[in-house]
Amino acid sequence: MTGLRYVYAVCHPLGAPLQAQLTGVAGDPPRMLTHHGLVAVVSHVPERDFAEEPLRAHLEDLDWLTGTARAHQGVIDALTVVTTPLPLRLGTVFRDDSGVRVMMEEREADFRDTLDRLAGRVEWGVKVYAEAEPEKTGPTADRPASGRDYLRQRRQHTRASESRWQKAEEFAGRLHTTLSSFAEAARLHAPQNPALSKASGRNVLNAAYLVPREASEEFVELVDRTKDDDPGLRVELTGPWAAYSFAGDTGDTRDVGEGT
C-alpha cells in the first residue's frame, strides 16, 4: 500500500510482537521503522485524507476525528501492553520513510532521554466528582409559608451546598496527597467541562499519576479503598495509559509532525 506515513509513537525495540490483527488509522496495520536503534511505529494513510489541506478539513468533522482518534489510541494501547511508547500527536504525518527518519534524528536525544525516564512506567488517571444534592420538589418538599420562610430555605440550601463543595475539595486534596506520595510523579489537570465530558457531578480532581508497571496493582487497590469514603463523591480510575502527561518534560514530542 502506498501513501503518506502516519506516526503513532517512538519507542525502544519491542520485546514482544504486537497483536497480529491490530489495525491503525485508515485500517492499515502498524509496522516498525527502526532507525539509530529507535523504533517509529507507522502505517500508511491515503494522501486524499491526510495531506495538509484535506486533513485540516477533516479535523472539523467530529465523526471523522472520533474514529481516527480511536484508531490512534488503539495502537498506543497495544504498544503500552508490550513496551513504554512515547506517543506522538494525533495526525502526525510525513511524506515517506525518509521524513520519519529525519524527524527521529532531529529529536533523537530528547526521545532517548524521555524513553529512559519513562521506561517501565504507566500513567493512571483519577477523577473525583461531587454529586449535587437534588432540591426537594413535589408533595414531600417543605412549602414556604411566607416570603421570609422562602428566603430562609434558600440560605440553608446555599450553606449546605457550600459545605458540600468544601468537603469534596478537602477529600480530593487528601486523596491527591496520598496518591502523589505513592506515585513517582503527578500532574493536576484543569477540571473537566461537564458540557464536553457529559459526566455528572462537579469535577473536583482531575489528575494523572506516573506509576511503575509492577506497582500498578497496589496503586489500584489504594484508589479502590477510597471509593466508599463519602456517598456524595464519585471516584473514577482509568488506565493504565501510555505516559501522555509526563512525556513533555524534555520537550513537546507531540509537535514534531511535518505536515500537521
PDB file of C-alpha atoms in Angstrom:
ATOM      1  CA  MET A   1       0.000   0.000   0.000  1.00  0.00           C
ATOM      2  CA  THR A   2       1.363   3.412  -0.905  1.00  0.00           C
ATOM      3  CA  GLY A   3       0.594   6.708   0.786  1.00  0.00           C
ATOM      4  CA  LEU A   4       1.816   9.013   3.484  1.00  0.00           C
ATOM      5  CA  ARG A   5       3.340   7.797   6.724  1.00  0.00           C
ATOM      6  CA  TYR A   6       1.272   8.194   9.892  1.00  0.00           C
ATOM      7  CA  VAL A   7       3.430   8.003  13.035  1.00  0.00           C
ATOM      8  CA  TYR A   8       1.867   6.856  16.324  1.00  0.00           C
ATOM      9  CA  ALA A   9       4.801   6.699  18.684  1.00  0.00           C
ATOM     10  CA  VAL A  10       8.528   6.279  19.126  1.00  0.00           C
ATOM     11  CA  CYS A  11       9.840   3.573  21.398  1.00  0.00           C
ATOM     12  CA  HIS A  12      12.732   1.264  22.088  1.00  0.00           C
ATOM     13  CA  PRO A  13      12.756  -2.029  20.122  1.00  0.00           C
ATOM     14  CA  LEU A  14       9.837  -4.174  21.255  1.00  0.00           C
ATOM     15  CA  GLY A  15      10.485  -7.283  23.314  1.00  0.00           C
ATOM     16  CA  ALA A  16       7.248  -8.887  22.067  1.00  0.00           C
ATOM     17  CA  PRO A  17       5.194  -8.642  18.864  1.00  0.00           C
ATOM     18  CA  LEU A  18       2.062  -6.551  18.547  1.00  0.00           C
ATOM     19  CA  GLN A  19      -1.323  -8.217  18.138  1.00  0.00           C
ATOM     20  CA  ALA A  20      -1.471  -9.895  14.724  1.00  0.00           C
ATOM     21  CA  GLN A  21      -4.907  -8.455  13.881  1.00  0.00           C
ATOM     22  CA  LEU A  22      -4.148  -4.906  15.011  1.00  0.00           C
ATOM     23  CA  THR A  23      -5.140  -2.180  12.549  1.00  0.00           C
ATOM     24  CA  GLY A  24      -4.444   1.502  12.778  1.00  0.00           C
ATOM     25  CA  VAL A  25      -5.676   4.728  11.260  1.00  0.00           C
ATOM     26  CA  ALA A  26      -7.370   4.213   7.852  1.00  0.00           C
ATOM     27  CA  GLY A  27      -7.461   0.463   8.521  1.00  0.00           C
ATOM     28  CA  ASP A  28      -3.772  -0.145   7.770  1.00  0.00           C
ATOM     29  CA  PRO A  29      -1.799  -2.364  10.183  1.00  0.00           C
ATOM     30  CA  PRO A  30       1.049  -0.603  12.001  1.00  0.00           C
ATOM     31  CA  ARG A  31       4.658  -1.598  11.325  1.00  0.00           C
ATOM     32  CA  MET A  32       8.053  -0.849  12.835  1.00  0.00           C
ATOM     33  CA  LEU A  33      10.505   1.554  11.249  1.00  0.00           C
ATOM     34  CA  THR A  34      13.852   1.160  13.027  1.00  0.00           C
ATOM     35  CA  HIS A  35      16.429   3.950  12.863  1.00  0.00           C
ATOM     36  CA  HIS A  36      19.504   4.528  15.046  1.00  0.00           C
ATOM     37  CA  GLY A  37      18.252   1.904  17.494  1.00  0.00           C
ATOM     38  CA  LEU A  38      14.861   3.564  17.987  1.00  0.00           C
ATOM     39  CA  VAL A  39      11.555   2.398  16.537  1.00  0.00           C
ATOM     40  CA  ALA A  40       8.879   4.599  14.970  1.00  0.00           C
ATOM     41  CA  VAL A  41       5.506   2.854  14.791  1.00  0.00           C
ATOM     42  CA  VAL A  42       3.967   3.873  11.465  1.00  0.00           C
ATOM     43  CA  SER A  43       1.250   2.941   8.995  1.00  0.00           C
ATOM     44  CA  HIS A  44       0.206   4.102   5.550  1.00  0.00           C
ATOM     45  CA  VAL A  45      -2.583   6.642   5.166  1.00  0.00           C
ATOM     46  CA  PRO A  46      -4.062   7.990   1.917  1.00  0.00           C
ATOM     47  CA  GLU A  47      -2.966  11.395   0.717  1.00  0.00           C
ATOM     48  CA  ARG A  48      -6.544  12.299  -0.193  1.00  0.00           C
ATOM     49  CA  ASP A  49      -7.399  12.353   3.541  1.00  0.00           C
ATOM     50  CA  PHE A  50      -4.102  13.136   5.282  1.00  0.00           C
ATOM     51  CA  ALA A  51      -2.356  15.705   3.091  1.00  0.00           C
ATOM     52  CA  GLU A  52      -2.331  19.117   4.764  1.00  0.00           C
ATOM     53  CA  GLU A  53      -5.490  20.589   3.212  1.00  0.00           C
ATOM     54  CA  PRO A  54      -7.842  17.572   3.479  1.00  0.00           C
ATOM     55  CA  LEU A  55      -6.603  16.813   6.989  1.00  0.00           C
ATOM     56  CA  ARG A  56      -7.353  20.359   8.083  1.00  0.00           C
ATOM     57  CA  ALA A  57     -10.886  19.960   6.737  1.00  0.00           C
ATOM     58  CA  HIS A  58     -11.312  16.560   8.407  1.00  0.00           C
ATOM     59  CA  LEU A  59     -10.334  17.993  11.789  1.00  0.00           C
ATOM     60  CA  GLU A  60     -13.600  19.968  11.699  1.00  0.00           C
ATOM     61  CA  ASP A  61     -15.566  16.734  11.206  1.00  0.00           C
ATOM     62  CA  LEU A  62     -16.292  15.354  14.684  1.00  0.00           C
ATOM     63  CA  ASP A  63     -17.290  11.878  13.454  1.00  0.00           C
ATOM     64  CA  TRP A  64     -14.121  11.506  11.350  1.00  0.00           C
ATOM     65  CA  LEU A  65     -11.985  12.878  14.170  1.00  0.00           C
ATOM     66  CA  THR A  66     -13.512  10.484  16.711  1.00  0.00           C
ATOM     67  CA  GLY A  67     -12.878   7.439  14.501  1.00  0.00           C
ATOM     68  CA  THR A  68      -9.308   8.492  13.791  1.00  0.00           C
ATOM     69  CA  ALA A  69      -8.618   9.167  17.464  1.00  0.00           C
ATOM     70  CA  ARG A  70      -9.941   5.723  18.427  1.00  0.00           C
ATOM     71  CA  ALA A  71      -7.740   4.006  15.852  1.00  0.00           C
ATOM     72  CA  HIS A  72      -4.729   6.045  17.008  1.00  0.00           C
ATOM     73  CA  GLN A  73      -5.417   5.215  20.658  1.00  0.00           C
ATOM     74  CA  GLY A  74      -5.911   1.526  19.832  1.00  0.00           C
ATOM     75  CA  VAL A  75      -2.342   1.318  18.536  1.00  0.00           C
ATOM     76  CA  ILE A  76      -0.971   3.242  21.541  1.00  0.00           C
ATOM     77  CA  ASP A  77      -2.854   0.913  23.915  1.00  0.00           C
ATOM     78  CA  ALA A  78      -1.450  -2.165  22.155  1.00  0.00           C
ATOM     79  CA  LEU A  79       2.056  -0.730  22.398  1.00  0.00           C
ATOM     80  CA  THR A  80       1.585   0.031  26.101  1.00  0.00           C
ATOM     81  CA  VAL A  81       0.964  -3.667  26.746  1.00  0.00           C
ATOM     82  CA  VAL A  82       4.397  -4.679  25.415  1.00  0.00           C
ATOM     83  CA  THR A  83       6.611  -1.612  25.893  1.00  0.00           C
ATOM     84  CA  THR A  84       6.786   2.029  27.020  1.00  0.00           C
ATOM     85  CA  PRO A  85       5.765   4.106  23.987  1.00  0.00           C
ATOM     86  CA  LEU A  86       6.318   7.824  23.570  1.00  0.00           C
ATOM     87  CA  PRO A  87       3.060   8.847  21.818  1.00  0.00           C
ATOM     88  CA  LEU A  88       3.171  11.498  19.129  1.00  0.00           C
ATOM     89  CA  ARG A  89       0.381  13.956  18.499  1.00  0.00           C
ATOM     90  CA  LEU A  90      -2.750  12.805  16.689  1.00  0.00           C
ATOM     91  CA  GLY A  91      -2.317  13.484  12.960  1.00  0.00           C
ATOM     92  CA  THR A  92       1.492  13.368  12.813  1.00  0.00           C
ATOM     93  CA  VAL A  93       2.113  12.628   9.126  1.00  0.00           C
ATOM     94  CA  PHE A  94       5.215  12.527   6.919  1.00  0.00           C
ATOM     95  CA  ARG A  95       5.681  12.207   3.209  1.00  0.00           C
ATOM     96  CA  ASP A  96       7.680   8.969   3.344  1.00  0.00           C
ATOM     97  CA  ASP A  97      10.012   6.863   5.477  1.00  0.00           C
ATOM     98  CA  SER A  98      12.869   9.305   4.872  1.00  0.00           C
ATOM     99  CA  GLY A  99      10.857  12.079   6.509  1.00  0.00           C
ATOM    100  CA  VAL A 100      10.242   9.880   9.540  1.00  0.00           C
ATOM    101  CA  ARG A 101      13.967   9.097   9.810  1.00  0.00           C
ATOM    102  CA  VAL A 102      14.887  12.783   9.623  1.00  0.00           C
ATOM    103  CA  MET A 103      12.421  13.545  12.430  1.00  0.00           C
ATOM    104  CA  MET A 104      13.906  10.757  14.555  1.00  0.00           C
ATOM    105  CA  GLU A 105      17.438  12.078  14.036  1.00  0.00           C
ATOM    106  CA  GLU A 106      16.431  15.639  14.904  1.00  0.00           C
ATOM    107  CA  ARG A 107      14.769  14.567  18.164  1.00  0.00           C
ATOM    108  CA  GLU A 108      16.928  11.565  18.961  1.00  0.00           C
ATOM    109  CA  ALA A 109      18.444  12.939  22.178  1.00  0.00           C
ATOM    110  CA  ASP A 110      15.021  14.018  23.533  1.00  0.00           C
ATOM    111  CA  PHE A 111      13.457  10.695  22.589  1.00  0.00           C
ATOM    112  CA  ARG A 112      16.165   8.697  24.316  1.00  0.00           C
ATOM    113  CA  ASP A 113      16.090  10.826  27.475  1.00  0.00           C
ATOM    114  CA  THR A 114      12.304  10.637  27.761  1.00  0.00           C
ATOM    115  CA  LEU A 115      12.075   6.929  26.969  1.00  0.00           C
ATOM    116  CA  ASP A 116      14.741   6.140  29.552  1.00  0.00           C
ATOM    117  CA  ARG A 117      12.930   8.255  32.153  1.00  0.00           C
ATOM    118  CA  LEU A 118       9.549   6.612  31.467  1.00  0.00           C
ATOM    119  CA  ALA A 119      10.768   3.045  30.947  1.00  0.00           C
ATOM    120  CA  GLY A 120       8.639   0.509  32.830  1.00  0.00           C
ATOM    121  CA  ARG A 121       6.117   3.132  33.938  1.00  0.00           C
ATOM    122  CA  VAL A 122       2.470   3.756  33.080  1.00  0.00           C
ATOM    123  CA  GLU A 123       0.001   6.548  33.680  1.00  0.00           C
ATOM    124  CA  TRP A 124      -3.167   6.237  35.759  1.00  0.00           C
ATOM    125  CA  GLY A 125      -5.910   8.845  35.719  1.00  0.00           C
ATOM    126  CA  VAL A 126      -8.015   9.647  38.792  1.00  0.00           C
ATOM    127  CA  LYS A 127     -11.064  11.902  38.770  1.00  0.00           C
ATOM    128  CA  VAL A 128     -13.302  12.868  41.681  1.00  0.00           C
ATOM    129  CA  TYR A 129     -16.834  14.181  41.144  1.00  0.00           C
ATOM    130  CA  ALA A 130     -19.092  15.750  43.752  1.00  0.00           C
ATOM    131  CA  GLU A 131     -22.712  14.934  43.143  1.00  0.00           C
ATOM    132  CA  ALA A 132     -25.100  17.835  43.625  1.00  0.00           C
ATOM    133  CA  GLU A 133     -27.881  17.210  46.136  1.00  0.00           C
ATOM    134  CA  PRO A 134     -31.193  17.484  44.301  1.00  0.00           C
ATOM    135  CA  GLU A 135     -33.568  20.154  45.510  1.00  0.00           C
ATOM    136  CA  LYS A 136     -36.700  18.797  47.128  1.00  0.00           C
ATOM    137  CA  THR A 137     -39.758  19.028  44.911  1.00  0.00           C
ATOM    138  CA  GLY A 138     -43.227  17.534  44.888  1.00  0.00           C
ATOM    139  CA  PRO A 139     -45.582  16.805  47.776  1.00  0.00           C
ATOM    140  CA  THR A 140     -42.792  15.923  50.247  1.00  0.00           C
ATOM    141  CA  ALA A 141     -40.971  19.246  49.813  1.00  0.00           C
ATOM    142  CA  ASP A 142     -41.298  21.836  52.558  1.00  0.00           C
ATOM    143  CA  ARG A 143     -43.506  24.588  51.232  1.00  0.00           C
ATOM    144  CA  PRO A 144     -42.511  28.094  52.407  1.00  0.00           C
ATOM    145  CA  ALA A 145     -45.252  29.650  54.450  1.00  0.00           C
ATOM    146  CA  SER A 146     -44.164  33.184  53.590  1.00  0.00           C
ATOM    147  CA  GLY A 147     -41.605  35.202  51.672  1.00  0.00           C
ATOM    148  CA  ARG A 148     -39.372  35.276  54.771  1.00  0.00           C
ATOM    149  CA  ASP A 149     -39.611  31.492  55.050  1.00  0.00           C
ATOM    150  CA  TYR A 150     -38.669  31.140  51.366  1.00  0.00           C
ATOM    151  CA  LEU A 151     -35.516  33.256  51.880  1.00  0.00           C
ATOM    152  CA  ARG A 152     -34.578  31.224  54.961  1.00  0.00           C
ATOM    153  CA  GLN A 153     -34.829  27.985  52.997  1.00  0.00           C
ATOM    154  CA  ARG A 154     -32.701  29.417  50.179  1.00  0.00           C
ATOM    155  CA  ARG A 155     -29.973  30.459  52.655  1.00  0.00           C
ATOM    156  CA  GLN A 156     -29.986  26.991  54.202  1.00  0.00           C
ATOM    157  CA  HIS A 157     -29.678  25.374  50.775  1.00  0.00           C
ATOM    158  CA  THR A 158     -26.800  27.694  49.816  1.00  0.00           C
ATOM    159  CA  ARG A 159     -24.919  26.969  53.063  1.00  0.00           C
ATOM    160  CA  ALA A 160     -25.427  23.229  52.590  1.00  0.00           C
ATOM    161  CA  SER A 161     -24.092  23.432  49.013  1.00  0.00           C
ATOM    162  CA  GLU A 162     -21.017  25.408  50.087  1.00  0.00           C
ATOM    163  CA  SER A 163     -20.328  22.921  52.860  1.00  0.00           C
ATOM    164  CA  ARG A 164     -20.668  20.004  50.431  1.00  0.00           C
ATOM    165  CA  TRP A 165     -18.235  21.560  47.891  1.00  0.00           C
ATOM    166  CA  GLN A 166     -15.740  22.348  50.643  1.00  0.00           C
ATOM    167  CA  LYS A 167     -15.953  18.789  51.915  1.00  0.00           C
ATOM    168  CA  ALA A 168     -15.427  17.452  48.362  1.00  0.00           C
ATOM    169  CA  GLU A 169     -12.378  19.651  47.781  1.00  0.00           C
ATOM    170  CA  GLU A 170     -10.865  18.579  51.095  1.00  0.00           C
ATOM    171  CA  PHE A 171     -11.402  14.928  50.173  1.00  0.00           C
ATOM    172  CA  ALA A 172      -9.834  15.484  46.736  1.00  0.00           C
ATOM    173  CA  GLY A 173      -6.834  17.216  48.322  1.00  0.00           C
ATOM    174  CA  ARG A 174      -6.251  14.363  50.764  1.00  0.00           C
ATOM    175  CA  LEU A 175      -6.596  11.757  48.010  1.00  0.00           C
ATOM    176  CA  HIS A 176      -4.166  13.620  45.743  1.00  0.00           C
ATOM    177  CA  THR A 177      -1.622  13.863  48.565  1.00  0.00           C
ATOM    178  CA  THR A 178      -1.902  10.140  49.264  1.00  0.00           C
ATOM    179  CA  LEU A 179      -1.636   9.088  45.629  1.00  0.00           C
ATOM    180  CA  SER A 180       1.200  11.542  44.935  1.00  0.00           C
ATOM    181  CA  SER A 181       3.226  10.082  47.789  1.00  0.00           C
ATOM    182  CA  PHE A 182       2.831   6.636  46.198  1.00  0.00           C
ATOM    183  CA  ALA A 183       3.455   7.632  42.574  1.00  0.00           C
ATOM    184  CA  GLU A 184       6.782   8.731  41.113  1.00  0.00           C
ATOM    185  CA  ALA A 185       5.201  11.881  39.651  1.00  0.00           C
ATOM    186  CA  ALA A 186       1.787  13.524  39.469  1.00  0.00           C
ATOM    187  CA  ARG A 187       0.078  16.082  37.253  1.00  0.00           C
ATOM    188  CA  LEU A 188      -3.013  18.127  38.057  1.00  0.00           C
ATOM    189  CA  HIS A 189      -5.148  18.901  35.006  1.00  0.00           C
ATOM    190  CA  ALA A 190      -7.890  21.506  34.715  1.00  0.00           C
ATOM    191  CA  PRO A 191     -11.309  20.273  35.875  1.00  0.00           C
ATOM    192  CA  GLN A 192     -13.381  18.754  33.099  1.00  0.00           C
ATOM    193  CA  ASN A 193     -16.048  20.819  31.399  1.00  0.00           C
ATOM    194  CA  PRO A 194     -19.297  18.883  32.043  1.00  0.00           C
ATOM    195  CA  ALA A 195     -20.740  20.119  28.746  1.00  0.00           C
ATOM    196  CA  LEU A 196     -17.936  18.288  26.907  1.00  0.00           C
ATOM    197  CA  SER A 197     -17.330  15.293  29.170  1.00  0.00           C
ATOM    198  CA  LYS A 198     -21.063  14.580  29.712  1.00  0.00           C
ATOM    199  CA  ALA A 199     -20.086  13.318  33.176  1.00  0.00           C
ATOM    200  CA  SER A 200     -22.496  14.040  36.004  1.00  0.00           C
ATOM    201  CA  GLY A 201     -21.418  15.966  39.067  1.00  0.00           C
ATOM    202  CA  ARG A 202     -18.793  18.630  39.616  1.00  0.00           C
ATOM    203  CA  ASN A 203     -15.225  17.574  38.772  1.00  0.00           C
ATOM    204  CA  VAL A 204     -13.084  18.500  41.801  1.00  0.00           C
ATOM    205  CA  LEU A 205      -9.980  16.419  40.958  1.00  0.00           C
ATOM    206  CA  ASN A 206      -8.569  15.590  37.523  1.00  0.00           C
ATOM    207  CA  ALA A 207      -5.093  14.167  37.992  1.00  0.00           C
ATOM    208  CA  ALA A 208      -2.579  11.787  36.408  1.00  0.00           C
ATOM    209  CA  TYR A 209      -0.037   9.656  38.244  1.00  0.00           C
ATOM    210  CA  LEU A 210       3.141   8.030  36.948  1.00  0.00           C
ATOM    211  CA  VAL A 211       3.461   4.576  38.459  1.00  0.00           C
ATOM    212  CA  PRO A 212       5.919   1.705  37.888  1.00  0.00           C
ATOM    213  CA  ARG A 213       4.100  -1.020  35.988  1.00  0.00           C
ATOM    214  CA  GLU A 214       4.832  -3.613  38.676  1.00  0.00           C
ATOM    215  CA  ALA A 215       3.289  -1.327  41.336  1.00  0.00           C
ATOM    216  CA  SER A 216       0.050  -0.764  39.403  1.00  0.00           C
ATOM    217  CA  GLU A 217      -1.982  -3.366  41.273  1.00  0.00           C
ATOM    218  CA  GLU A 218      -1.096  -1.745  44.595  1.00  0.00           C
ATOM    219  CA  PHE A 219      -1.977   1.697  43.206  1.00  0.00           C
ATOM    220  CA  VAL A 220      -5.385   0.444  42.017  1.00  0.00           C
ATOM    221  CA  GLU A 221      -6.089  -1.064  45.438  1.00  0.00           C
ATOM    222  CA  LEU A 222      -5.119   2.236  47.064  1.00  0.00           C
ATOM    223  CA  VAL A 223      -7.675   4.095  44.939  1.00  0.00           C
ATOM    224  CA  ASP A 224     -10.341   1.432  45.470  1.00  0.00           C
ATOM    225  CA  ARG A 225     -10.068   1.786  49.248  1.00  0.00           C
ATOM    226  CA  THR A 226     -11.142   5.441  48.999  1.00  0.00           C
ATOM    227  CA  LYS A 227     -14.206   4.960  46.808  1.00  0.00           C
ATOM    228  CA  ASP A 228     -16.731   4.458  49.579  1.00  0.00           C
ATOM    229  CA  ASP A 229     -15.390   7.082  51.970  1.00  0.00           C
ATOM    230  CA  ASP A 230     -18.196   9.523  51.170  1.00  0.00           C
ATOM    231  CA  PRO A 231     -21.503   8.626  49.471  1.00  0.00           C
ATOM    232  CA  GLY A 232     -21.731  12.083  47.871  1.00  0.00           C
ATOM    233  CA  LEU A 233     -18.462  11.651  45.962  1.00  0.00           C
ATOM    234  CA  ARG A 234     -17.595   9.522  42.935  1.00  0.00           C
ATOM    235  CA  VAL A 235     -14.019   8.402  42.263  1.00  0.00           C
ATOM    236  CA  GLU A 236     -13.121   7.275  38.740  1.00  0.00           C
ATOM    237  CA  LEU A 237      -9.901   5.444  37.866  1.00  0.00           C
ATOM    238  CA  THR A 238      -8.703   4.993  34.265  1.00  0.00           C
ATOM    239  CA  GLY A 239      -5.625   3.307  32.836  1.00  0.00           C
ATOM    240  CA  PRO A 240      -3.057   2.076  32.514  1.00  0.00           C
ATOM    241  CA  TRP A 241      -2.188   4.535  29.743  1.00  0.00           C
ATOM    242  CA  ALA A 242       0.957   5.466  27.939  1.00  0.00           C
ATOM    243  CA  ALA A 243       2.523   8.272  29.963  1.00  0.00           C
ATOM    244  CA  TYR A 244       0.991  11.142  27.961  1.00  0.00           C
ATOM    245  CA  SER A 245       1.018  13.591  30.867  1.00  0.00           C
ATOM    246  CA  PHE A 246       4.696  13.029  31.619  1.00  0.00           C
ATOM    247  CA  ALA A 247       6.201  12.807  28.148  1.00  0.00           C
ATOM    248  CA  GLY A 248       6.732  16.501  27.590  1.00  0.00           C
ATOM    249  CA  ASP A 249       9.177  17.378  30.338  1.00  0.00           C
ATOM    250  CA  THR A 250      12.141  17.452  27.966  1.00  0.00           C
ATOM    251  CA  GLY A 251      10.295  18.932  25.014  1.00  0.00           C
ATOM    252  CA  ASP A 252       6.866  18.531  23.440  1.00  0.00           C
ATOM    253  CA  THR A 253       7.413  15.443  21.311  1.00  0.00           C
ATOM    254  CA  ARG A 254       3.809  15.644  20.131  1.00  0.00           C
ATOM    255  CA  ASP A 255       4.613  18.656  17.952  1.00  0.00           C
ATOM    256  CA  VAL A 256       7.080  17.053  15.592  1.00  0.00           C
ATOM    257  CA  GLY A 257       4.643  16.462  12.736  1.00  0.00           C
ATOM    258  CA  GLU A 258       5.981  17.662   9.382  1.00  0.00           C
ATOM    259  CA  GLY A 259       2.759  18.475   7.585  1.00  0.00           C
ATOM    260  CA  THR A 260       0.424  18.933  10.527  1.00  0.00           C
TER     261      THR A 260
END
